[in-house]
Amino acid sequence: MPLPDPALREVLESIREPAVLYLSGGRIAAVNRAAERLTVTSVVGTTIGELLDRNPVRRSDGSPIHRGDLPYARALRGEIVAQGERIQITLPNGVAYPTVITSTPIVRDGKVVAALSVWHDFEAYARELAGSHLPGADGVDPVP
């Protein structure tokens, strides 16, 4: 399935975290290599509904989330989901993948034609914050 704009392939591959491009009807138009590694099988051409039937999602606290509230759906309605939504996605191997998803609409001639979502690895970010960037993380007490 060709991308709406060939330059988007380069943009997708420049994102190091999993990125998914959804067309206005909810069909997945493209994913980057990081997303391909998570989904195992090709999801390009499938609808988000088909994907969610195979890979359930929940809020990070375990509560259900309505499909219309997912970041991609909000972006397809024109909303920029910059703060992200904490979600748990069940991967094909059954592992729960905790992520923060940000999404943005892609607008052409004043009309939303697609949405780009990035799945940020929340646990990796938390581990990084707990690393050497925090006082005392190097084993040296910052307070004498």
mmCIF file of C-alpha atoms in Angstrom:
data_model
loop_
_atom_site.group_PDB
_atom_site.id
_atom_site.type_symbol
_atom_site.label_atom_id
_atom_site.label_comp_id
_atom_site.label_asym_id
_atom_site.label_seq_id
_atom_site.Cartn_x
_atom_site.Cartn_y
_atom_site.Cartn_z
ATOM 1 C CA MET A 1 0.000 0.000 0.000
ATOM 2 C CA PRO A 2 1.678 3.265 -1.071
ATOM 3 C CA LEU A 3 2.131 6.045 1.436
ATOM 4 C CA PRO A 4 0.085 9.218 0.910
ATOM 5 C CA ASP A 5 3.391 11.110 0.696
ATOM 6 C CA PRO A 6 6.677 9.333 -0.186
ATOM 7 C CA ALA A 7 8.600 11.610 2.201
ATOM 8 C CA LEU A 8 6.724 10.028 5.112
ATOM 9 C CA ARG A 9 8.770 6.805 4.773
ATOM 10 C CA GLU A 10 11.915 8.770 5.602
ATOM 11 C CA VAL A 11 10.151 10.477 8.504
ATOM 12 C CA LEU A 12 8.889 7.139 9.847
ATOM 13 C CA GLU A 13 12.327 5.554 9.708
ATOM 14 C CA SER A 14 13.925 8.547 11.440
ATOM 15 C CA ILE A 15 11.809 7.791 14.530
ATOM 16 C CA ARG A 16 13.672 5.268 16.689
ATOM 17 C CA GLU A 17 10.589 4.158 18.637
ATOM 18 C CA PRO A 18 7.678 2.246 17.074
ATOM 19 C CA ALA A 19 5.681 4.542 14.765
ATOM 20 C CA VAL A 20 2.430 3.796 12.942
ATOM 21 C CA LEU A 21 0.719 5.796 10.190
ATOM 22 C CA TYR A 22 -3.080 5.435 10.085
ATOM 23 C CA LEU A 23 -5.236 6.587 7.170
ATOM 24 C CA SER A 24 -8.456 8.488 7.864
ATOM 25 C CA GLY A 25 -10.569 5.308 7.799
ATOM 26 C CA GLY A 26 -8.407 3.638 10.442
ATOM 27 C CA ARG A 27 -6.410 1.478 8.023
ATOM 28 C CA ILE A 28 -2.692 1.158 8.789
ATOM 29 C CA ALA A 29 -0.740 2.661 5.879
ATOM 30 C CA ALA A 30 2.812 2.184 7.144
ATOM 31 C CA VAL A 31 4.942 1.298 10.147
ATOM 32 C CA ASN A 32 8.625 1.784 10.823
ATOM 33 C CA ARG A 33 11.079 -1.038 11.558
ATOM 34 C CA ALA A 34 10.720 -0.613 15.319
ATOM 35 C CA ALA A 35 6.952 -1.200 15.046
ATOM 36 C CA GLU A 36 7.495 -4.184 12.744
ATOM 37 C CA ARG A 37 9.665 -5.814 15.421
ATOM 38 C CA LEU A 38 6.835 -5.479 17.959
ATOM 39 C CA THR A 39 3.983 -6.631 15.754
ATOM 40 C CA VAL A 40 5.919 -9.636 14.365
ATOM 41 C CA THR A 41 3.577 -10.033 11.354
ATOM 42 C CA SER A 42 2.852 -7.304 8.845
ATOM 43 C CA VAL A 43 -0.002 -5.044 9.922
ATOM 44 C CA VAL A 44 0.156 -2.704 6.923
ATOM 45 C CA GLY A 45 -3.199 -2.775 5.165
ATOM 46 C CA THR A 46 -5.132 -3.996 8.200
ATOM 47 C CA THR A 47 -7.577 -1.819 10.076
ATOM 48 C CA ILE A 48 -6.967 -0.728 13.628
ATOM 49 C CA GLY A 49 -10.052 -2.765 14.560
ATOM 50 C CA GLU A 50 -8.479 -5.941 13.185
ATOM 51 C CA LEU A 51 -5.234 -5.180 15.002
ATOM 52 C CA LEU A 52 -7.024 -4.534 18.297
ATOM 53 C CA ASP A 53 -8.989 -7.768 17.949
ATOM 54 C CA ARG A 54 -5.650 -9.630 17.862
ATOM 55 C CA ASN A 55 -3.757 -7.385 20.274
ATOM 56 C CA PRO A 56 -6.010 -6.025 23.042
ATOM 57 C CA VAL A 57 -5.206 -2.683 24.679
ATOM 58 C CA ARG A 58 -6.021 -1.329 28.119
ATOM 59 C CA ARG A 59 -5.183 1.761 30.090
ATOM 60 C CA SER A 60 -2.007 1.440 32.151
ATOM 61 C CA ASP A 61 -4.097 0.822 35.286
ATOM 62 C CA GLY A 62 -5.716 -2.187 33.578
ATOM 63 C CA SER A 63 -9.065 -0.530 32.917
ATOM 64 C CA PRO A 64 -10.619 -0.815 29.453
ATOM 65 C CA ILE A 65 -10.253 1.987 26.934
ATOM 66 C CA HIS A 66 -12.860 2.738 24.290
ATOM 67 C CA ARG A 67 -11.399 2.528 20.781
ATOM 68 C CA GLY A 68 -12.577 6.061 20.046
ATOM 69 C CA ASP A 69 -10.454 7.325 22.955
ATOM 70 C CA LEU A 70 -7.216 5.826 21.648
ATOM 71 C CA PRO A 71 -4.636 8.413 20.550
ATOM 72 C CA TYR A 72 -4.811 7.469 16.845
ATOM 73 C CA ALA A 73 -8.608 8.014 16.825
ATOM 74 C CA ARG A 74 -8.280 11.352 18.589
ATOM 75 C CA ALA A 75 -5.640 12.435 16.055
ATOM 76 C CA LEU A 76 -7.885 11.374 13.168
ATOM 77 C CA ARG A 77 -10.474 13.761 14.643
ATOM 78 C CA GLY A 78 -7.870 16.546 14.486
ATOM 79 C CA GLU A 79 -6.536 16.465 18.057
ATOM 80 C CA ILE A 80 -2.810 16.553 18.797
ATOM 81 C CA VAL A 81 -2.126 14.046 21.579
ATOM 82 C CA ALA A 82 1.143 15.576 22.742
ATOM 83 C CA GLN A 83 1.079 14.520 26.402
ATOM 84 C CA GLY A 84 0.519 10.911 25.439
ATOM 85 C CA GLU A 85 -1.782 8.236 26.755
ATOM 86 C CA ARG A 86 -0.389 5.463 28.959
ATOM 87 C CA ILE A 87 -1.563 2.204 27.431
ATOM 88 C CA GLN A 88 -0.771 -1.498 27.731
ATOM 89 C CA ILE A 89 -0.757 -3.335 24.417
ATOM 90 C CA THR A 90 -0.811 -7.128 24.382
ATOM 91 C CA LEU A 91 1.830 -8.153 21.850
ATOM 92 C CA PRO A 92 1.475 -11.237 19.602
ATOM 93 C CA ASN A 93 3.636 -13.256 22.044
ATOM 94 C CA GLY A 94 1.186 -12.444 24.884
ATOM 95 C CA VAL A 95 3.505 -9.996 26.653
ATOM 96 C CA ALA A 96 1.958 -6.758 27.908
ATOM 97 C CA TYR A 97 3.881 -3.806 26.450
ATOM 98 C CA PRO A 98 3.486 -0.632 28.548
ATOM 99 C CA THR A 99 3.748 2.435 26.354
ATOM 100 C CA VAL A 100 2.936 6.108 26.164
ATOM 101 C CA ILE A 101 1.379 6.861 22.785
ATOM 102 C CA THR A 102 1.536 10.292 21.216
ATOM 103 C CA SER A 103 -0.383 11.025 18.021
ATOM 104 C CA THR A 104 -0.708 13.897 15.621
ATOM 105 C CA PRO A 105 -3.024 14.493 12.688
ATOM 106 C CA ILE A 106 -1.611 14.881 9.191
ATOM 107 C CA VAL A 107 -3.574 17.609 7.453
ATOM 108 C CA ARG A 108 -3.712 18.259 3.731
ATOM 109 C CA ASP A 109 -5.766 21.116 2.266
ATOM 110 C CA GLY A 110 -7.428 21.674 5.642
ATOM 111 C CA LYS A 111 -8.582 18.051 5.980
ATOM 112 C CA VAL A 112 -7.180 15.337 8.254
ATOM 113 C CA VAL A 113 -5.954 12.593 5.914
ATOM 114 C CA ALA A 114 -3.930 10.474 8.341
ATOM 115 C CA ALA A 115 -2.521 10.243 11.850
ATOM 116 C CA LEU A 116 0.995 9.438 13.016
ATOM 117 C CA SER A 117 1.345 7.653 16.356
ATOM 118 C CA VAL A 118 4.570 6.948 18.214
ATOM 119 C CA TRP A 119 4.711 4.287 20.933
ATOM 120 C CA HIS A 120 7.183 5.522 23.537
ATOM 121 C CA ASP A 121 8.741 2.844 25.754
ATOM 122 C CA PHE A 122 7.678 4.185 29.135
ATOM 123 C CA GLU A 123 9.664 1.670 31.179
ATOM 124 C CA ALA A 124 12.887 2.422 29.278
ATOM 125 C CA TYR A 125 12.330 6.127 29.895
ATOM 126 C CA ALA A 126 11.776 5.496 33.614
ATOM 127 C CA ARG A 127 14.930 3.340 33.765
ATOM 128 C CA GLU A 128 16.888 6.095 32.042
ATOM 129 C CA LEU A 129 15.623 8.659 34.539
ATOM 130 C CA ALA A 130 16.623 6.361 37.380
ATOM 131 C CA GLY A 131 20.115 6.087 35.895
ATOM 132 C CA SER A 132 23.021 8.451 36.191
ATOM 133 C CA HIS A 133 20.910 11.555 35.636
ATOM 134 C CA LEU A 134 19.529 11.557 39.175
ATOM 135 C CA PRO A 135 21.525 12.668 42.225
ATOM 136 C CA GLY A 136 22.870 9.657 44.078
ATOM 137 C CA ALA A 137 22.374 7.234 41.187
ATOM 138 C CA ASP A 138 26.134 6.765 40.959
ATOM 139 C CA GLY A 139 26.245 5.480 44.539
ATOM 140 C CA VAL A 140 27.643 8.736 45.901
ATOM 141 C CA ASP A 141 25.435 10.430 48.460
ATOM 142 C CA PRO A 142 24.740 13.934 47.072
ATOM 143 C CA VAL A 143 24.211 15.287 50.595
ATOM 144 C CA PRO A 144 27.407 15.362 52.722
#
